Coordinates of C-alpha atoms and ligand atoms in Angstrom, one line a residue:
M6 CA -18.2 11.9 -57.2
Y7 CA -19.4 7.7 -57.9
Q8 CA -23.0 7.1 -60.1
E9 CA -24.7 4.6 -60.0
I10 CA -23.2 3.1 -63.5
D11 CA -25.1 0.3 -65.5
L12 CA -22.2 -2.2 -65.3
D13 CA -23.9 -4.6 -67.2
K14 CA -23.7 -1.7 -69.8
I15 CA -20.1 -2.4 -70.5
D16 CA -19.2 -4.0 -73.2
I17 CA -16.4 -6.5 -72.2
S18 CA -15.6 -7.2 -75.3
A19 CA -13.3 -4.8 -76.5
E20 CA -10.2 -3.6 -75.1
P21 CA -9.8 -2.2 -72.0
P22 CA -10.1 1.4 -70.9
I23 CA -6.8 3.4 -70.0
E24 CA -7.9 5.5 -68.0
E25 CA -9.7 5.6 -64.3
P26 CA -12.4 4.7 -62.6
D27 CA -13.7 3.1 -66.3
R28 CA -11.2 0.9 -66.8
Q29 CA -12.1 -0.3 -63.3
Y30 CA -15.9 -0.7 -64.2
Y31 CA -15.0 -2.8 -67.0
Y32 CA -13.4 -4.8 -64.7
M33 CA -15.9 -4.9 -62.3
R34 CA -18.1 -6.2 -64.8
K35 CA -15.3 -8.9 -66.5
C36 CA -15.8 -9.9 -62.4
R37 CA -19.4 -10.0 -62.1
E38 CA -19.4 -12.5 -65.3
R39 CA -17.6 -14.1 -63.6
V40 CA -19.9 -14.7 -59.8
R41 CA -22.4 -15.8 -62.8
E42 CA -21.1 -19.1 -63.1
F43 CA -19.7 -19.5 -59.8
E44 CA -24.4 -19.3 -58.9
Q45 CA -24.2 -21.7 -61.7
K46 CA -22.3 -24.3 -60.5
Y47 CA -22.7 -23.4 -56.5
G48 CA -26.7 -22.4 -57.1
R49 CA -26.1 -19.7 -55.1
L50 CA -24.4 -16.4 -54.9
P51 CA -19.6 -16.1 -54.1
K52 CA -19.6 -13.9 -50.1
F53 CA -17.3 -12.3 -49.3
C54 CA -15.5 -11.0 -45.9
V55 CA -13.8 -8.4 -45.2
V56 CA -11.6 -7.9 -42.5
N57 CA -10.5 -4.7 -41.4
M58 CA -6.9 -4.3 -38.9
G59 CA -6.7 -1.1 -38.5
C60 CA -6.9 2.8 -38.4
Q61 CA -10.0 4.8 -40.1
M62 CA -9.0 5.2 -43.0
N63 CA -8.8 2.0 -42.8
A64 CA -11.9 1.5 -42.0
R65 CA -12.6 3.6 -45.2
D66 CA -10.9 1.6 -47.5
S67 CA -12.6 -1.4 -46.7
E68 CA -15.5 0.4 -47.1
K69 CA -15.1 0.6 -50.8
L70 CA -13.3 -2.8 -50.5
T71 CA -16.7 -4.1 -50.0
G72 CA -18.6 -1.3 -52.2
I73 CA -16.7 -2.8 -55.4
L74 CA -17.7 -7.2 -54.0
T75 CA -21.0 -6.2 -53.5
Q76 CA -21.3 -4.0 -56.9
I77 CA -20.2 -7.6 -59.0
G78 CA -22.8 -9.6 -56.7
Y79 CA -21.3 -11.1 -53.6
I80 CA -22.8 -10.9 -51.0
E81 CA -21.3 -10.1 -47.2
E82 CA -19.6 -13.0 -45.2
E83 CA -19.6 -11.9 -41.7
K84 CA -17.1 -14.9 -40.5
E85 CA -14.0 -15.1 -42.6
A86 CA -13.9 -19.7 -42.8
R87 CA -17.1 -19.6 -44.4
A88 CA -16.8 -17.2 -47.1
D89 CA -15.9 -17.8 -50.6
F90 CA -13.9 -14.6 -51.1
V91 CA -11.7 -12.7 -47.5
I92 CA -9.6 -9.2 -47.4
F93 CA -7.7 -8.6 -44.3
N94 CA -7.0 -4.3 -44.9
T95 CA -4.0 -5.0 -42.4
C96 CA -1.8 -2.7 -40.1
T97 CA 1.0 -2.5 -39.5
V98 CA 1.5 0.4 -37.4
R99 CA 2.3 -1.8 -34.5
E100 CA 4.5 -6.3 -34.4
N101 CA 1.4 -7.2 -32.5
A102 CA -0.9 -6.3 -35.3
N103 CA 1.7 -8.3 -37.8
M104 CA 1.4 -10.9 -35.2
R105 CA -2.4 -10.9 -36.0
V106 CA -2.6 -11.0 -39.9
Y107 CA 0.1 -14.1 -38.9
G108 CA -2.9 -15.5 -36.6
H109 CA -5.8 -15.0 -39.6
L110 CA -4.0 -17.2 -41.9
G111 CA -3.0 -20.0 -39.7
Q112 CA -6.9 -20.3 -38.7
L113 CA -8.0 -20.2 -42.9
S114 CA -5.0 -22.5 -44.3
P115 CA -7.1 -26.1 -42.7
V116 CA -10.1 -24.2 -43.9
K117 CA -9.0 -23.7 -47.1
K118 CA -7.7 -26.3 -47.6
K119 CA -11.2 -28.5 -48.1
R120 CA -12.9 -25.9 -49.6
S121 CA -11.7 -24.9 -53.1
Q122 CA -13.0 -22.3 -54.7
M123 CA -11.2 -20.4 -51.4
K124 CA -9.2 -17.0 -52.3
I125 CA -8.0 -15.2 -50.0
A126 CA -6.3 -11.8 -50.1
L127 CA -4.3 -8.9 -48.4
C128 CA -4.0 -5.6 -48.3
G129 CA -3.3 -2.6 -46.8
C130 CA -0.3 -0.5 -45.0
M131 CA 1.6 -3.8 -43.9
M132 CA 1.9 -5.4 -47.4
Q133 CA 4.0 -2.5 -48.0
E134 CA 7.2 -3.6 -46.4
P135 CA 9.0 -6.0 -48.7
E136 CA 9.6 -8.3 -45.8
V137 CA 6.9 -9.3 -44.9
V138 CA 5.7 -10.1 -48.7
E139 CA 8.7 -12.4 -49.5
K140 CA 8.0 -14.2 -46.1
L141 CA 4.3 -14.5 -47.2
K142 CA 5.6 -15.8 -50.9
K143 CA 8.2 -18.5 -49.1
S144 CA 5.7 -19.7 -46.5
Y145 CA 2.1 -18.2 -46.6
R146 CA 0.7 -19.7 -49.7
L147 CA -2.5 -20.2 -49.1
V148 CA -3.1 -16.6 -50.3
D149 CA -3.8 -15.4 -53.4
L150 CA -3.7 -12.2 -53.9
I151 CA -1.1 -9.1 -52.2
F152 CA -1.3 -5.5 -53.1
G153 CA -1.1 -2.7 -51.3
T154 CA -1.4 0.9 -50.3
H155 CA -1.4 2.8 -53.5
N156 CA -3.4 1.1 -55.7
I157 CA -6.9 0.2 -53.8
Y158 CA -8.2 1.4 -56.2
K159 CA -7.0 -1.3 -58.9
F160 CA -9.1 -3.9 -57.3
A161 CA -11.1 -4.4 -59.2
E162 CA -8.8 -5.2 -61.8
L163 CA -6.5 -7.2 -59.5
L164 CA -9.2 -9.1 -58.4
Y165 CA -10.1 -10.5 -62.1
T166 CA -6.6 -10.8 -62.2
C167 CA -6.9 -13.2 -59.2
L168 CA -9.0 -14.4 -60.1
E169 CA -8.8 -16.3 -63.2
S170 CA -4.9 -17.2 -61.8
E171 CA -4.1 -20.4 -60.3
R172 CA -1.4 -18.4 -59.2
M173 CA -0.2 -16.2 -56.4
V174 CA -1.1 -12.5 -57.5
I175 CA 1.8 -9.7 -56.2
D176 CA 1.4 -6.3 -57.5
I177 CA 2.8 -3.6 -54.6
W178 CA 3.5 -0.2 -56.1
K179 CA 6.0 1.4 -53.6
D180 CA 4.7 5.5 -54.1
T181 CA 1.9 7.7 -57.2
D182 CA 1.2 10.5 -57.1
H183 CA -2.4 9.4 -57.9
I184 CA -6.1 10.1 -56.5
V185 CA -8.5 8.0 -58.7
E186 CA -12.0 9.4 -57.8
D187 CA -15.5 8.0 -58.2
L188 CA -15.0 4.2 -57.2
P189 CA -18.2 2.9 -55.3
S190 CA -18.2 2.4 -51.8
E191 CA -20.5 1.1 -48.9
R192 CA -20.8 2.4 -46.3
K193 CA -20.6 0.9 -42.9
F194 CA -23.6 3.2 -40.8
S195 CA -26.8 5.3 -42.9
F196 CA -26.1 8.2 -40.6
K197 CA -22.6 8.8 -40.5
S198 CA -19.9 8.4 -42.6
G199 CA -15.5 8.3 -43.4
V200 CA -14.2 11.5 -45.7
N201 CA -10.7 10.9 -47.3
V202 CA -9.5 14.1 -46.9
M203 CA -5.2 13.3 -47.7
F204 CA -3.5 10.2 -47.8
G205 CA 0.6 9.3 -47.0
C206 CA 1.9 11.8 -44.1
N207 CA 5.5 14.0 -44.5
N208 CA 6.5 13.9 -41.3
F209 CA 8.8 10.9 -41.0
C210 CA 8.1 10.8 -36.8
S211 CA 11.3 9.0 -36.1
Y212 CA 8.9 6.3 -34.5
C213 CA 6.9 5.5 -37.1
I214 CA 6.6 3.9 -40.4
V215 CA 3.1 5.5 -41.9
P216 CA 4.9 8.0 -44.3
Y217 CA 7.2 4.6 -45.3
V218 CA 3.8 1.8 -46.6
R219 CA 1.2 4.9 -46.7
G220 CA 4.2 7.4 -48.8
R221 CA 4.0 11.1 -49.4
E222 CA 1.7 13.3 -48.7
R223 CA -1.3 14.0 -51.1
S224 CA -4.8 15.8 -50.6
R225 CA -8.0 15.8 -52.9
E226 CA -9.3 18.9 -54.6
P227 CA -12.0 20.8 -52.4
E228 CA -14.4 20.8 -54.4
A229 CA -14.5 16.7 -54.7
I230 CA -14.2 16.8 -51.4
I231 CA -18.1 18.7 -51.3
R232 CA -19.2 17.2 -54.0
E233 CA -18.6 13.8 -52.3
I234 CA -20.1 15.4 -48.2
K235 CA -23.1 16.7 -50.5
R236 CA -23.8 13.0 -52.1
L237 CA -23.3 11.2 -48.5
V238 CA -25.5 14.5 -47.1
S239 CA -28.9 13.5 -49.8
D240 CA -27.8 10.1 -49.2
G241 CA -28.4 11.1 -45.5
V242 CA -25.2 10.5 -44.1
T243 CA -25.4 13.9 -40.7
E244 CA -22.0 13.1 -39.5
V245 CA -19.2 13.6 -41.2
M246 CA -15.4 12.5 -40.1
L247 CA -12.6 13.9 -42.7
L248 CA -10.0 11.6 -42.2
G249 CA -6.4 11.5 -43.0
Q250 CA -3.0 11.0 -41.4
N251 CA -3.0 15.4 -40.5
V252 CA -5.2 17.0 -41.5
N253 CA -4.4 20.4 -40.5
S254 CA -1.1 19.9 -43.2
Y255 CA -4.2 19.8 -46.3
G256 CA -4.2 21.9 -49.1
K257 CA -0.2 22.5 -49.3
T258 CA 0.7 20.4 -51.9
L259 CA -2.3 21.7 -54.1
A260 CA -2.2 23.3 -57.3
N261 CA -4.4 26.0 -55.6
P262 CA -3.4 25.5 -52.1
C263 CA -6.7 25.8 -50.0
T264 CA -6.5 25.6 -45.4
F265 CA -8.1 22.8 -44.1
A266 CA -9.2 25.7 -41.8
K267 CA -10.2 26.8 -45.2
L268 CA -11.9 23.4 -46.3
L269 CA -13.9 23.2 -43.1
R270 CA -15.2 26.7 -43.0
K271 CA -16.6 25.5 -46.5
I272 CA -17.9 22.2 -45.2
E273 CA -20.0 23.9 -42.3
E274 CA -22.0 25.4 -45.7
I275 CA -23.7 22.6 -46.6
E276 CA -26.9 22.1 -45.7
G277 CA -28.2 18.9 -43.5
L278 CA -24.8 18.4 -42.8
E279 CA -25.3 18.6 -38.9
R280 CA -22.1 17.3 -37.0
I281 CA -18.4 17.1 -38.8
R282 CA -14.9 15.5 -37.1
F283 CA -12.3 15.1 -38.0
M284 CA -9.0 13.3 -38.0
T285 CA -5.2 12.5 -36.8
S286 CA -4.1 16.6 -36.1
H287 CA -0.2 17.1 -35.5
P288 CA 0.5 20.0 -32.7
K289 CA 2.8 21.4 -34.7
D290 CA 0.1 23.1 -37.7
L291 CA -2.4 23.5 -35.5
S292 CA -3.4 26.6 -36.8
D293 CA -4.9 29.9 -35.2
E294 CA -7.5 29.8 -38.7
L295 CA -8.4 26.4 -37.2
I296 CA -9.0 27.8 -33.7
E297 CA -10.8 30.7 -34.5
V298 CA -13.0 27.8 -37.1
M299 CA -13.4 25.9 -34.1
K300 CA -15.2 29.1 -31.9
N301 CA -16.9 29.8 -34.5
S302 CA -18.7 26.8 -36.5
R303 CA -22.7 25.3 -35.9
K304 CA -20.9 21.7 -36.2
I305 CA -18.1 21.0 -35.4
C306 CA -18.0 17.9 -33.0
S307 CA -15.9 19.6 -30.1
H308 CA -13.7 17.2 -29.6
L309 CA -10.6 17.4 -30.6
H310 CA -7.8 13.9 -30.7
L311 CA -4.1 15.8 -30.6
P312 CA -1.5 13.4 -30.2
V313 CA 1.2 14.5 -27.3
Q314 CA 3.0 11.0 -27.8
S315 CA 5.5 12.2 -25.4
G316 CA 5.5 15.2 -22.2
S317 CA 9.5 15.4 -22.8
T318 CA 11.0 17.7 -24.4
A319 CA 13.6 16.5 -25.4
I320 CA 11.4 12.4 -26.2
L321 CA 9.4 15.1 -28.4
K322 CA 12.9 16.1 -30.0
K323 CA 14.3 13.1 -30.7
M324 CA 11.0 11.5 -31.7
N325 CA 10.8 14.0 -34.0
R326 CA 8.2 15.7 -33.7
K327 CA 8.7 19.4 -34.2
Y328 CA 7.0 20.9 -30.6
T329 CA 8.0 20.9 -27.2
K330 CA 6.1 20.3 -23.9
E331 CA 5.3 23.9 -23.3
Q332 CA 4.2 25.1 -26.7
Y333 CA 1.6 21.4 -26.4
L334 CA 0.6 22.9 -23.3
N335 CA 0.0 26.3 -25.1
L336 CA -1.8 25.1 -27.3
V337 CA -4.2 23.1 -25.2
R338 CA -4.8 26.2 -23.3
K339 CA -5.7 28.2 -26.3
L340 CA -7.7 25.6 -27.3
R341 CA -9.6 25.5 -23.9
E342 CA -10.5 29.6 -24.5
A343 CA -11.7 29.4 -28.3
V344 CA -13.7 26.5 -27.1
P345 CA -14.2 26.2 -23.5
D346 CA -15.5 22.2 -23.4
I347 CA -13.9 19.9 -25.9
S348 CA -12.6 17.5 -25.1
L349 CA -8.8 16.7 -26.4
T350 CA -7.8 13.1 -26.8
T351 CA -4.7 11.7 -27.4
D352 CA -2.3 8.7 -28.5
I353 CA 1.0 8.7 -25.9
I354 CA 4.1 6.4 -26.9
V355 CA 6.2 5.2 -23.4
G356 CA 9.1 3.5 -23.8
F357 CA 10.3 5.4 -27.1
P358 CA 14.5 4.8 -26.4
G359 CA 16.0 7.1 -24.5
E360 CA 13.2 7.3 -22.3
T361 CA 14.3 7.7 -19.0
E362 CA 12.0 8.0 -15.3
E363 CA 11.9 11.8 -15.8
D364 CA 11.1 12.1 -19.6
F365 CA 8.6 9.6 -17.4
E366 CA 7.5 11.8 -15.5
E367 CA 7.7 15.1 -18.4
T368 CA 4.4 13.1 -19.8
L369 CA 2.6 12.1 -16.7
D370 CA 2.9 16.3 -15.7
V371 CA 1.5 16.2 -19.6
V372 CA -0.9 14.0 -18.0
R373 CA -2.2 16.0 -14.7
K374 CA -2.4 18.9 -17.0
V375 CA -4.2 18.7 -19.3
R376 CA -6.8 15.5 -17.9
Y377 CA -8.0 14.2 -21.0
D378 CA -11.2 12.9 -21.8
S379 CA -8.9 9.8 -22.8
A380 CA -5.7 8.5 -24.1
F381 CA -4.6 5.8 -26.3
T382 CA -1.8 4.5 -24.8
F383 CA 0.8 2.7 -26.4
L384 CA 3.9 0.1 -25.7
Y385 CA 6.7 1.9 -28.2
S386 CA 7.2 -1.1 -30.7
K387 CA 10.4 -0.7 -32.6
R388 CA 9.3 -0.8 -37.0
T389 CA 12.1 -2.5 -39.1
G390 CA 13.8 1.0 -40.8
T391 CA 12.6 3.8 -39.3
P392 CA 15.6 6.4 -37.2
A393 CA 13.5 5.5 -33.5
A394 CA 14.7 1.0 -34.6
A395 CA 18.2 2.0 -34.7
M396 CA 18.8 4.0 -31.9
Q397 CA 21.5 3.1 -29.2
D398 CA 18.9 2.8 -26.0
Q399 CA 15.9 0.5 -26.3
I400 CA 14.0 1.0 -23.0
P401 CA 13.8 -2.9 -21.4
Q402 CA 10.4 -4.3 -21.6
D403 CA 9.8 -5.0 -18.1
I404 CA 10.2 -0.9 -17.5
V405 CA 7.9 0.3 -19.9
K406 CA 5.4 -2.3 -18.6
R407 CA 5.6 -0.5 -15.6
R408 CA 6.0 2.6 -17.2
F409 CA 2.9 2.0 -19.3
D410 CA 0.6 0.8 -16.1
R411 CA 1.1 4.2 -13.7
L412 CA 0.5 5.9 -17.2
L413 CA -2.9 3.9 -17.4
A414 CA -3.9 4.2 -13.9
E415 CA -3.7 7.7 -14.3
V416 CA -5.6 8.1 -17.2
Q417 CA -7.9 6.6 -16.4
A418 CA -8.6 7.8 -13.3
I419 CA -8.3 11.8 -14.7
S420 CA -10.7 10.2 -17.8
A421 CA -13.5 9.1 -15.3
Q422 CA -14.2 12.6 -13.6
V423 CA -13.3 14.1 -16.4
C424 CA -16.4 12.3 -18.1
A425 CA -18.8 13.3 -15.7
R426 CA -18.6 17.0 -15.8
H427 CA -22.0 16.8 -18.3
T428 CA -24.5 14.9 -15.0
G429 CA -26.8 16.1 -15.4
K430 CA -27.3 19.0 -18.1
V431 CA -29.3 17.7 -21.3
L432 CA -26.5 17.7 -24.6
P433 CA -28.0 15.7 -27.8
V434 CA -27.0 12.7 -28.6
L435 CA -27.1 11.1 -32.7
V436 CA -28.7 8.1 -31.8
E437 CA -26.4 5.1 -34.3
S438 CA -27.9 1.3 -33.0
V439 CA -30.1 0.0 -30.3
N440 CA -28.1 -1.5 -27.2
D441 CA -26.0 -4.8 -27.8
H442 CA -26.9 -6.5 -24.3
D443 CA -30.1 -4.7 -23.4
P444 CA -33.2 -4.0 -26.6
S445 CA -35.0 -1.5 -24.8
L446 CA -32.0 0.6 -25.1
V447 CA -30.2 2.7 -27.8
T448 CA -27.1 4.2 -28.4
G449 CA -25.6 7.6 -29.6
R450 CA -23.1 10.5 -28.9
L451 CA -22.0 13.4 -27.5
S452 CA -20.4 15.6 -29.6
S453 CA -17.7 14.9 -27.4
N454 CA -17.4 11.3 -29.2
L455 CA -18.8 9.7 -25.4
L456 CA -21.3 7.3 -25.3
V457 CA -24.6 7.7 -24.4
H458 CA -27.7 5.4 -23.5
F459 CA -30.5 5.1 -23.5
P460 CA -34.5 3.7 -23.6
G461 CA -35.5 3.8 -27.0
D462 CA -36.4 1.7 -30.6
Q463 CA -34.4 0.8 -33.6
S464 CA -36.8 3.9 -35.0
L465 CA -34.6 6.7 -33.2
I466 CA -31.6 5.3 -35.5
G467 CA -30.1 8.8 -37.1
T468 CA -31.8 10.5 -36.1
I469 CA -30.5 14.0 -33.3
V470 CA -32.3 13.9 -29.6
D471 CA -31.8 15.3 -26.9
V472 CA -30.6 14.1 -24.2
K473 CA -30.9 14.1 -19.6
L474 CA -27.4 12.9 -18.5
D475 CA -28.1 11.2 -15.6
E476 CA -25.1 9.0 -14.3
C477 CA -21.4 9.0 -15.7
K478 CA -20.5 5.3 -15.6
G479 CA -16.8 5.4 -16.3
F480 CA -16.8 6.4 -20.4
Y481 CA -20.5 6.1 -20.5
Y482 CA -23.3 8.1 -19.6
L483 CA -26.7 6.0 -18.7
G484 CA -29.4 9.0 -20.0
T485 CA -33.1 9.3 -20.5
Q486 CA -35.3 11.3 -24.0
S487 CA -35.6 14.9 -22.3
R488 CA -39.1 16.3 -24.5
Ligands
5AD503 N1 5.6 2.0 -31.9 C1 4.3 2.6 -30.6 N2 2.9 3.0 -30.9 C2 2.9 4.0 -32.1 N3 2.5 4.3 -32.5 C3 2.8 5.1 -33.5 N4 4.0 4.4 -34.3 C4 4.5 3.5 -32.8 C5 5.8 2.8 -32.3 N5 6.0 2.6 -33.5 C6 1.0 5.2 -32.8 C7 1.3 7.0 -32.1 C8 0.0 7.4 -32.6 C9 -0.6 6.5 -33.1 C10 -1.7 6.2 -34.1 O1 -0.5 4.8 -32.8 O2 0.7 7.2 -31.1 O3 -0.3 8.4 -32.4
SF4_504 FE1 3.1 8.4 -38.2 FE2 3.9 11.4 -37.2 FE3 2.7 10.9 -39.6 FE4 1.3 10.0 -37.6 S1 2.2 12.5 -37.9 S2 1.2 9.1 -39.6 S3 3.0 10.3 -36.0 S4 4.8 10.0 -38.7

């Protein structure tokens, strides 16, 4: 587990260590020297900005980048244009994620021309695509450092190389079976934290680029996970979100295999930890053992994100999802029997190649039957290199858009009804922040993940309080503290 290391005690006149994470601490120390030189030259410490563009896994990676930059001595800056080191942690799950990155780079181009000390770095999933790196090399010379998802643990070393070099530094690995523990990380919230349990994905859903950019499935050792959570708890964390592309297949590749359900049981025993969340669950791997653990747990939140993607068995087959509509609905029934009040959320893709009106109706049918608390709906996006991109019958954009709007209307109408089911109840809320719009209110989350606003002050942040849910406003509640 990461211990505070006194970087100044590291001897940088010696050769860099071969072993990790010692090698990275050595480079952090070397970068710190560069920070001191910067301070002498400019009369202030250099500022960094980490721009997170992706999912919760990316957000967690961004916390690791932030942790390393902070250790080195950089100061956090919210505005990209004012930072001396800007790093974009990119996503590539849909085409529009890529477009956003080019947009940001375009905006920074004139800024960088005026500020010679500014360095721009790109990392994350989009960098694992060879065409992207080619395009950056050709048309985005303002970028100083590019690395991918597999060598993020080498960030300190790469940063040092970048600070030493005038040229674009590129280091992309095709895959890795390596997991480096014990690197620093900075949490965004003092009371909750994401915790990686596994990396990569072996499922190869036919539309999805993730297995190509995040590599093969690798699980962390249960002991390393438990150690990290215990340390987080001793540092004030009461809620953890266990992260993985497919947490239900956790542990299969370990030397001593361990199921996700067993891991949850061990985590449940950690004293001081109040809430456990996890995502993402693949329906095909959600075991009866896991349902049983959820049923008997006091700490696992009554919320499950269970991406359905489509309601049509034929489309699910083409998507390589390995379950049918009926199997999915049956799973939902079992979950609701075990955990009656569970909130279910999902991901749905509209316009997958070959999707007919009938297939789409099947998706609407699932939405009506399951009655999700909320659903993330996506227009199908063609990702080069995935099997679906080569499928013949791509659906015209106007048809996809019309289906998407119909789906969204259905999802929202149901969600407003479903979310209102707690009106009048008193339920525990973990307070997260003072309300952005009204400072007399605080904002927190129910176990179901719904937001609640109620009168309170800063002192409540990080605590769990009982709140009477007076009024549901569709996607959130207004409440009052119950004493
Ligand atoms: N097009 C649209 N949505 C996609 N997703 C993954 N790949 C694509 C794609 N090519 C969605 C899935 C997944 C979520 C994270 O992103 O619904 O669950
Ligand atoms: Fe992509 Fe499917 Fe893996 Fe999720 S389970 S990351 S959708 S391939």
